[in-house]
Short mmCIF file of C-alpha atoms and ligand atoms in Angstrom, two decimals:
data_model
loop_
_atom_site.label_atom_id
_atom_site.label_comp_id
_atom_site.label_asym_id
_atom_site.label_seq_id
_atom_site.Cartn_x
_atom_site.Cartn_y
_atom_site.Cartn_z
CA MET A 1 -17.63 -23.84 19.70
CA ARG A 2 -14.55 -24.27 21.85
CA LYS A 3 -12.32 -21.22 22.23
CA LYS A 4 -9.53 -21.04 19.68
CA THR A 5 -5.97 -21.50 20.85
CA GLY A 6 -3.81 -18.74 19.36
CA ILE A 7 -0.33 -19.73 18.26
CA ALA A 8 2.64 -17.47 17.59
CA ILE A 9 5.60 -19.04 15.80
CA LEU A 10 9.13 -17.74 16.22
CA GLY A 11 11.03 -18.90 13.17
CA SER A 12 8.00 -19.76 11.01
CA THR A 13 10.02 -20.22 7.81
CA GLY A 14 12.54 -22.61 9.38
CA SER A 15 12.32 -26.35 9.76
CA ILE A 16 10.41 -26.32 13.09
CA GLY A 17 8.18 -23.47 11.94
CA LYS A 18 7.11 -25.23 8.74
CA SER A 19 6.42 -28.47 10.62
CA SER A 20 4.45 -26.53 13.25
CA LEU A 21 2.19 -25.03 10.59
CA ASP A 22 1.60 -28.52 9.15
CA VAL A 23 0.71 -29.75 12.65
CA ILE A 24 -1.80 -26.93 13.13
CA THR A 25 -3.42 -27.72 9.76
CA SER A 26 -3.57 -31.41 10.64
CA MET A 27 -5.03 -30.85 14.12
CA ASN A 28 -7.71 -28.54 12.76
CA GLU A 29 -8.59 -31.21 10.19
CA HIS A 30 -9.09 -33.53 13.17
CA GLY A 31 -11.62 -31.14 14.74
CA GLU A 32 -9.31 -29.08 16.93
CA ASN A 33 -9.45 -25.32 17.09
CA TYR A 34 -6.03 -23.71 16.66
CA GLU A 35 -5.31 -20.45 14.91
CA VAL A 36 -2.06 -18.83 13.90
CA THR A 37 -1.91 -15.31 15.30
CA PHE A 38 1.71 -14.23 14.69
CA LEU A 39 4.47 -15.42 12.40
CA VAL A 40 8.06 -14.36 12.98
CA THR A 41 10.90 -14.78 10.53
CA ASN A 42 14.39 -13.45 10.26
CA LYS A 43 14.42 -12.67 6.53
CA ASN A 44 12.67 -15.27 4.36
CA VAL A 45 9.87 -12.90 3.36
CA ASP A 46 8.82 -14.80 0.24
CA LEU A 47 7.90 -17.89 2.19
CA LEU A 48 6.45 -15.71 4.96
CA TYR A 49 4.10 -14.10 2.45
CA GLN A 50 2.87 -17.52 1.30
CA GLN A 51 2.31 -18.49 4.94
CA VAL A 52 0.37 -15.28 5.56
CA ARG A 53 -1.94 -16.02 2.65
CA LYS A 54 -2.55 -19.55 3.85
CA TYR A 55 -2.88 -18.96 7.62
CA ASN A 56 -4.19 -15.40 7.78
CA PRO A 57 -2.48 -14.32 11.04
CA LEU A 58 -3.13 -11.04 12.87
CA GLY A 59 0.44 -9.96 12.24
CA VAL A 60 4.01 -10.79 11.35
CA VAL A 61 7.46 -9.81 12.53
CA ILE A 62 10.42 -9.59 10.19
CA ILE A 63 13.59 -9.25 12.21
CA ASP A 64 15.75 -8.03 9.31
CA GLU A 65 14.63 -4.41 8.73
CA SER A 66 15.45 -4.21 5.02
CA ARG A 67 13.52 -7.41 4.33
CA ALA A 68 10.60 -5.94 6.25
CA ASN A 69 10.39 -3.15 3.68
CA GLN A 70 10.53 -5.70 0.89
CA PHE A 71 7.68 -7.57 2.57
CA ARG A 72 5.57 -4.41 2.91
CA SER A 73 5.85 -3.94 -0.84
CA TYR A 74 4.11 -7.32 -1.35
CA LEU A 75 1.03 -6.23 0.57
CA ASN A 76 -2.04 -5.23 -1.26
CA GLY A 77 -4.53 -3.88 1.23
CA GLU A 78 -4.36 -6.97 3.49
CA LYS A 79 -5.30 -6.27 7.09
CA LEU A 80 -2.04 -7.32 8.65
CA LYS A 81 0.14 -5.84 11.40
CA VAL A 82 3.73 -5.77 10.21
CA TYR A 83 6.47 -5.33 12.80
CA SER A 84 10.19 -5.29 12.22
CA GLY A 85 13.45 -5.59 14.09
CA GLU A 86 14.23 -6.82 17.56
CA GLU A 87 12.03 -4.05 18.96
CA GLY A 88 9.00 -5.09 16.94
CA LEU A 89 9.52 -8.66 18.06
CA MET A 90 9.61 -7.65 21.73
CA GLU A 91 6.45 -5.59 21.30
CA VAL A 92 4.58 -8.59 19.89
CA MET A 93 5.90 -10.92 22.60
CA ALA A 94 4.81 -8.48 25.32
CA GLY A 95 1.49 -7.77 23.59
CA GLY A 96 0.32 -11.29 24.32
CA GLU A 97 -2.05 -11.82 21.39
CA PHE A 98 -1.38 -15.55 21.50
CA ASP A 99 -1.81 -18.42 23.96
CA VAL A 100 1.23 -20.49 23.00
CA LEU A 101 4.57 -19.42 21.59
CA ILE A 102 6.40 -22.00 19.51
CA SER A 103 9.99 -20.91 20.00
CA GLY A 104 11.85 -22.21 16.97
CA LEU A 105 14.48 -19.60 16.20
CA VAL A 106 18.00 -20.97 15.87
CA GLY A 107 20.56 -20.34 18.58
CA PHE A 108 21.00 -17.60 21.13
CA ALA A 109 18.65 -15.28 19.21
CA GLY A 110 15.69 -17.14 20.73
CA LEU A 111 16.45 -16.19 24.32
CA ARG A 112 15.12 -12.63 24.67
CA PRO A 113 11.76 -13.13 22.92
CA THR A 114 11.20 -16.39 24.80
CA LEU A 115 11.73 -14.64 28.14
CA LYS A 116 9.38 -11.87 27.05
CA ALA A 117 6.62 -14.36 26.25
CA LEU A 118 7.11 -16.03 29.66
CA GLU A 119 6.87 -12.64 31.34
CA ALA A 120 3.52 -12.23 29.60
CA GLY A 121 2.48 -15.50 31.27
CA LYS A 122 2.33 -17.47 28.03
CA THR A 123 3.02 -21.14 27.46
CA VAL A 124 6.22 -21.66 25.51
CA ALA A 125 6.65 -24.75 23.35
CA LEU A 126 10.43 -24.70 23.30
CA ALA A 127 12.24 -25.95 20.24
CA ASN A 128 15.12 -23.57 20.76
CA LYS A 129 17.28 -25.60 23.13
CA GLU A 130 19.97 -22.91 23.26
CA THR A 131 17.60 -20.77 25.35
CA MET A 132 17.66 -23.38 28.13
CA VAL A 133 21.36 -24.05 27.69
CA VAL A 134 22.49 -20.47 28.14
CA ALA A 135 19.93 -19.24 30.66
CA GLY A 136 18.13 -22.26 32.14
CA GLU A 137 17.92 -20.84 35.65
CA ILE A 138 16.61 -17.48 34.49
CA VAL A 139 14.07 -19.14 32.18
CA ASN A 140 12.77 -21.35 35.00
CA GLU A 141 12.67 -18.46 37.45
CA THR A 142 10.83 -16.24 34.95
CA ALA A 143 8.30 -18.98 34.24
CA ARG A 144 7.73 -19.53 37.97
CA ARG A 145 7.29 -15.84 38.67
CA HIS A 146 4.76 -15.32 35.89
CA ASN A 147 2.99 -18.62 36.26
CA ALA A 148 3.97 -19.57 32.70
CA LYS A 149 4.80 -23.01 31.34
CA VAL A 150 7.76 -24.26 29.31
CA LEU A 151 7.04 -27.43 27.35
CA PRO A 152 9.73 -29.20 25.35
CA VAL A 153 9.46 -29.70 21.61
CA ASP A 154 12.86 -31.36 21.30
CA SER A 155 12.02 -35.02 20.61
CA GLU A 156 14.17 -36.39 23.46
CA HIS A 157 12.67 -34.09 26.05
CA SER A 158 9.18 -34.67 24.73
CA ALA A 159 9.87 -38.40 25.20
CA ILE A 160 10.95 -37.83 28.80
CA LEU A 161 7.91 -35.67 29.50
CA GLN A 162 5.73 -38.51 28.18
CA CYS A 163 7.58 -41.08 30.33
CA PHE A 164 7.07 -38.87 33.41
CA SER A 165 3.31 -38.96 32.96
CA GLY A 166 1.75 -40.41 36.13
CA GLU A 167 5.10 -40.62 37.96
CA GLY A 168 6.38 -38.72 40.97
CA LYS A 169 9.74 -37.03 40.76
CA GLU A 170 11.05 -39.10 43.67
CA SER A 171 10.52 -42.24 41.56
CA VAL A 172 12.97 -41.14 38.87
CA ALA A 173 16.46 -42.67 38.96
CA LYS A 174 17.91 -41.28 35.75
CA LEU A 175 17.22 -39.97 32.28
CA ILE A 176 18.60 -41.77 29.25
CA LEU A 177 18.82 -39.54 26.18
CA THR A 178 19.13 -41.39 22.90
CA ALA A 179 21.41 -40.11 20.14
CA SER A 180 21.40 -41.25 16.53
CA GLY A 181 25.18 -40.89 16.43
CA GLY A 182 24.95 -38.73 13.31
CA PRO A 183 26.57 -39.37 9.92
CA PHE A 184 30.06 -40.05 11.35
CA LEU A 185 29.18 -42.64 13.97
CA ASN A 186 31.57 -45.21 12.51
CA HIS A 187 34.29 -42.84 11.33
CA THR A 188 37.71 -43.10 12.95
CA ARG A 189 39.16 -39.94 14.43
CA LYS A 190 41.57 -39.86 11.49
CA GLN A 191 38.66 -39.96 9.02
CA LEU A 192 36.96 -37.12 10.91
CA GLU A 193 39.89 -34.83 10.11
CA ASN A 194 38.84 -34.42 6.51
CA VAL A 195 35.05 -34.63 6.45
CA THR A 196 33.35 -31.99 4.32
CA VAL A 197 30.43 -29.66 5.06
CA GLU A 198 28.27 -31.67 2.63
CA GLU A 199 29.02 -34.94 4.43
CA ALA A 200 28.31 -33.34 7.80
CA LEU A 201 24.97 -32.01 6.55
CA ASN A 202 23.84 -35.45 5.41
CA HIS A 203 22.05 -36.70 8.54
CA PRO A 204 20.91 -40.34 8.35
CA ASN A 205 17.51 -39.97 10.08
CA TRP A 206 16.38 -36.42 10.64
CA ARG A 207 15.84 -33.52 8.22
CA MET A 208 16.63 -30.36 10.14
CA GLY A 209 18.24 -26.92 9.80
CA ASN A 210 21.98 -26.63 9.10
CA LYS A 211 23.14 -25.60 12.55
CA ILE A 212 21.48 -28.47 14.39
CA THR A 213 22.56 -30.94 11.70
CA ILE A 214 26.21 -30.02 12.26
CA ASP A 215 25.61 -30.27 16.01
CA SER A 216 24.30 -33.78 15.42
CA ALA A 217 27.42 -34.70 13.46
CA THR A 218 29.71 -33.49 16.27
CA LEU A 219 27.34 -34.94 18.94
CA MET A 220 27.24 -31.45 20.47
CA ASN A 221 23.50 -31.57 19.93
CA LYS A 222 23.33 -34.32 22.55
CA GLY A 223 25.61 -32.37 24.87
CA LEU A 224 23.29 -29.37 24.59
CA GLU A 225 20.32 -31.66 25.20
CA VAL A 226 21.86 -32.99 28.42
CA ILE A 227 22.02 -29.39 29.67
CA GLU A 228 18.49 -28.72 28.40
CA ALA A 229 17.26 -31.83 30.24
CA HIS A 230 18.95 -30.70 33.44
CA TYR A 231 17.03 -27.42 33.41
CA LEU A 232 13.72 -28.85 32.21
CA PHE A 233 13.59 -31.80 34.61
CA ASP A 234 15.80 -30.64 37.48
CA LEU A 235 18.19 -33.61 37.63
CA PRO A 236 21.97 -33.38 38.11
CA ALA A 237 24.46 -34.15 35.33
CA ASP A 238 25.38 -37.55 36.77
CA ARG A 239 21.77 -38.70 36.45
CA ILE A 240 21.49 -37.84 32.77
CA GLU A 241 23.04 -40.39 30.40
CA ILE A 242 23.50 -40.63 26.67
CA VAL A 243 23.08 -43.83 24.69
CA VAL A 244 23.65 -44.06 20.95
CA HIS A 245 20.69 -45.63 19.19
CA PRO A 246 21.20 -45.31 15.43
CA GLN A 247 17.62 -46.12 14.36
CA SER A 248 16.14 -43.06 16.19
CA ILE A 249 12.95 -44.95 17.07
CA ILE A 250 13.29 -44.70 20.85
CA HIS A 251 13.39 -40.96 21.47
CA SER A 252 14.55 -41.23 25.09
CA MET A 253 13.93 -43.20 28.27
CA VAL A 254 13.52 -42.78 31.99
CA GLU A 255 14.82 -45.29 34.51
CA PHE A 256 12.90 -45.43 37.79
CA VAL A 257 14.09 -46.29 41.28
CA ASP A 258 12.71 -49.84 41.07
CA GLY A 259 14.78 -50.58 37.96
CA SER A 260 11.90 -50.24 35.51
CA ILE A 261 12.51 -48.24 32.37
CA LYS A 262 9.90 -46.39 30.32
CA ALA A 263 10.66 -45.42 26.75
CA GLN A 264 8.78 -43.38 24.18
CA LEU A 265 8.91 -44.66 20.61
CA GLY A 266 7.81 -43.28 17.28
CA MET A 267 9.04 -42.47 13.81
CA PRO A 268 11.66 -39.72 13.64
CA ASP A 269 9.25 -36.93 12.73
CA MET A 270 9.28 -33.63 14.61
CA LYS A 271 5.56 -33.18 14.00
CA ILE A 272 4.81 -35.70 16.75
CA PRO A 273 6.66 -33.87 19.58
CA ILE A 274 5.45 -30.48 18.25
CA GLN A 275 1.86 -31.70 18.44
CA TYR A 276 2.34 -33.18 21.92
CA ALA A 277 3.66 -29.83 23.20
CA LEU A 278 0.52 -28.14 21.83
CA THR A 279 -1.97 -30.67 23.19
CA TYR A 280 -0.19 -31.63 26.46
CA PRO A 281 -1.28 -33.38 28.60
CA GLN A 282 -3.92 -34.59 26.12
CA ARG A 283 -3.33 -36.32 22.80
CA VAL A 284 -4.97 -35.63 19.47
CA ARG A 285 -5.26 -37.92 16.47
CA SER A 286 -2.81 -37.63 13.60
CA LYS A 287 -2.03 -39.35 10.32
CA TYR A 288 1.72 -39.25 10.84
CA GLN A 289 3.68 -42.31 9.85
CA ARG A 290 3.47 -45.24 12.30
CA VAL A 291 6.29 -47.50 13.48
CA ASP A 292 6.28 -50.78 11.55
CA PHE A 293 8.29 -53.24 13.64
CA GLY A 294 8.34 -55.72 10.78
CA LYS A 295 10.34 -53.25 8.76
CA ILE A 296 12.63 -52.02 11.53
CA SER A 297 13.54 -55.52 12.78
CA GLN A 298 16.17 -54.31 15.22
CA LEU A 299 16.87 -51.56 17.72
CA THR A 300 20.53 -51.30 18.69
CA PHE A 301 22.43 -49.37 21.37
CA MET A 302 25.99 -48.42 22.18
CA LYS A 303 27.93 -46.07 24.41
CA PRO A 304 28.88 -42.74 22.85
CA ASP A 305 32.59 -42.50 22.02
CA THR A 306 33.47 -39.29 23.84
CA ASP A 307 37.17 -39.58 22.94
CA LYS A 308 36.10 -39.16 19.34
CA PHE A 309 33.24 -36.74 19.96
CA THR A 310 34.84 -34.63 22.69
CA LEU A 311 32.16 -31.94 22.66
CA VAL A 312 30.03 -34.27 24.78
CA LYS A 313 32.68 -34.07 27.49
CA SER A 314 32.85 -30.29 27.14
CA ALA A 315 29.08 -30.05 27.57
CA TYR A 316 29.10 -32.12 30.79
CA GLU A 317 32.01 -30.03 32.08
CA ALA A 318 30.14 -26.80 31.36
CA LEU A 319 27.01 -28.12 33.07
CA ARG A 320 28.97 -29.13 36.17
CA ALA A 321 30.74 -25.76 36.23
CA GLY A 322 27.36 -23.97 35.98
CA GLY A 323 26.99 -20.19 35.84
CA THR A 324 27.95 -18.69 32.49
CA ALA A 325 29.96 -21.78 31.42
CA THR A 326 27.04 -23.17 29.42
CA ALA A 327 26.58 -19.80 27.67
CA ILE A 328 30.27 -19.82 26.77
CA LEU A 329 29.96 -23.39 25.51
CA ASN A 330 26.95 -22.53 23.39
CA ALA A 331 28.29 -19.29 21.91
CA ALA A 332 31.67 -20.79 21.05
CA ASN A 333 29.89 -23.66 19.37
CA GLU A 334 27.57 -21.37 17.37
CA ALA A 335 30.57 -19.36 16.16
CA ALA A 336 32.63 -22.45 15.34
CA VAL A 337 29.75 -24.11 13.47
CA ASP A 338 29.27 -20.90 11.50
CA LEU A 339 32.97 -20.94 10.55
CA PHE A 340 32.81 -24.61 9.59
CA LEU A 341 29.71 -24.06 7.42
CA ARG A 342 31.54 -21.24 5.66
CA GLY A 343 34.53 -23.46 4.98
CA LYS A 344 36.86 -21.49 7.26
CA ILE A 345 37.75 -24.26 9.70
CA ARG A 346 37.87 -28.06 9.68
CA PHE A 347 35.37 -30.33 11.39
CA LEU A 348 37.51 -31.27 14.39
CA GLN A 349 38.39 -27.64 15.02
CA ILE A 350 34.81 -27.00 16.14
CA ALA A 351 35.50 -29.02 19.30
CA GLU A 352 38.96 -27.50 19.74
CA TYR A 353 37.61 -23.96 19.65
CA VAL A 354 34.80 -24.72 22.06
CA LYS A 355 37.23 -26.28 24.52
CA GLY A 356 39.57 -23.33 24.03
CA ALA A 357 36.80 -20.87 24.87
CA LEU A 358 35.76 -22.84 27.97
CA ASP A 359 39.36 -23.03 29.19
CA SER A 360 40.16 -19.37 28.51
CA ILE A 361 37.05 -17.47 29.56
CA GLU A 362 36.23 -17.31 33.24
CA SER A 363 32.75 -18.45 34.18
CA LYS A 364 30.57 -16.40 36.54
CA SER A 365 28.17 -18.11 38.92
CA ALA A 366 24.49 -17.16 39.33
CA PRO A 367 24.72 -14.71 36.44
CA ALA A 368 22.28 -11.91 35.67
CA ILE A 369 21.00 -11.81 32.12
CA GLU A 370 23.52 -9.06 31.16
CA GLU A 371 26.37 -11.30 32.29
CA ILE A 372 25.05 -14.06 30.07
CA PHE A 373 25.00 -11.71 27.10
CA GLU A 374 28.54 -10.67 27.98
CA ALA A 375 29.73 -14.29 28.21
CA ASP A 376 28.09 -14.97 24.86
CA ARG A 377 29.91 -12.05 23.24
CA ALA A 378 33.26 -12.98 24.78
CA ALA A 379 33.03 -16.57 23.57
CA ARG A 380 32.11 -15.56 20.01
CA GLN A 381 34.94 -13.05 19.96
CA PHE A 382 37.36 -15.68 21.22
CA VAL A 383 36.44 -18.11 18.41
CA TYR A 384 36.50 -15.56 15.57
CA ALA A 385 39.80 -14.14 16.84
CA GLU A 386 41.28 -17.66 16.92
CA THR A 387 40.69 -18.11 13.17
CA GLU A 388 42.24 -14.77 12.37
CA ARG A 389 45.37 -15.90 14.17
CA VAL A 390 45.91 -18.92 11.85
MG1 MG B 401 16.65 -33.52 19.83
#
């Protein structure tokens, strides 16, 4: 029998984590040999316990200490290693009892454990785009030094990776990231002033976690993805474009120097890019829904309206500025989205606060990891302080 591929999942109870477990089940049903070795969650211990019973991992990590105790009380003689807190997480990442880490925690929290897994020489299937956004250079350098691989799970970047297959880097003219446009694509700026949290969470095509769904509504998600693409594929900002494509069937495209364009198409289902990251460069059968062109009938495209969705501009600015600017951008956005979700600020204020943070906090070039953490803290502080002022 072929050797099993051990998978650790950061964020197993979140949207990416649940889809990843479904993918592993499906691939094993198609004769593959994957096993779940570690599951990591922040605090959803009830779902974690169900996952443990179904997938029988070697161990789990519960980041929230008090929930870890709750989880221990569920156990009934199971042979399971239970770790807790940031420290427990780092121990598991360094321990290396897995071949691939699916990095699906939300936000900045994914950075440290992802770096740890790369230092252990592991392949990282990266769903946590914030890791690349805040510390792209350090991530790439760490991967190089430890001969580790970073493979994208984000559907756009998976599409680009697929388009790159069989091509030399010198043949690439530009990347074209597609964006659904989110739920407010046709809203006027005036209408955007009063949109509610519920409306913003109602994404037309994708079912995802709350933070990324808000990012899709502001188009910040695409801004972050431009930065992610820069670090994954080593192309400058002016060779990475965004096109709005409301049907979300084309997941991204690459234009080559001869004028040819390759695109990757599929239904909007994260299981497909998750599976590709796990089987790359091979493909494995699946029963996931197929594109039915008779039903779709049209694929449409338009330019993103960056006067309406100004966070796209802020993201390009941060990328061009480099250094800690992208960490400031990301942290300010995480804080502002948190405030919006809690009903503390209005939708358009998310972009205002992010711009405010970028304009007020000085960016440092070629930062060390501590300086990135510092920039992250400063930007969060800036945003939370802003709301206390009003
Ligand atoms: Mg995406």
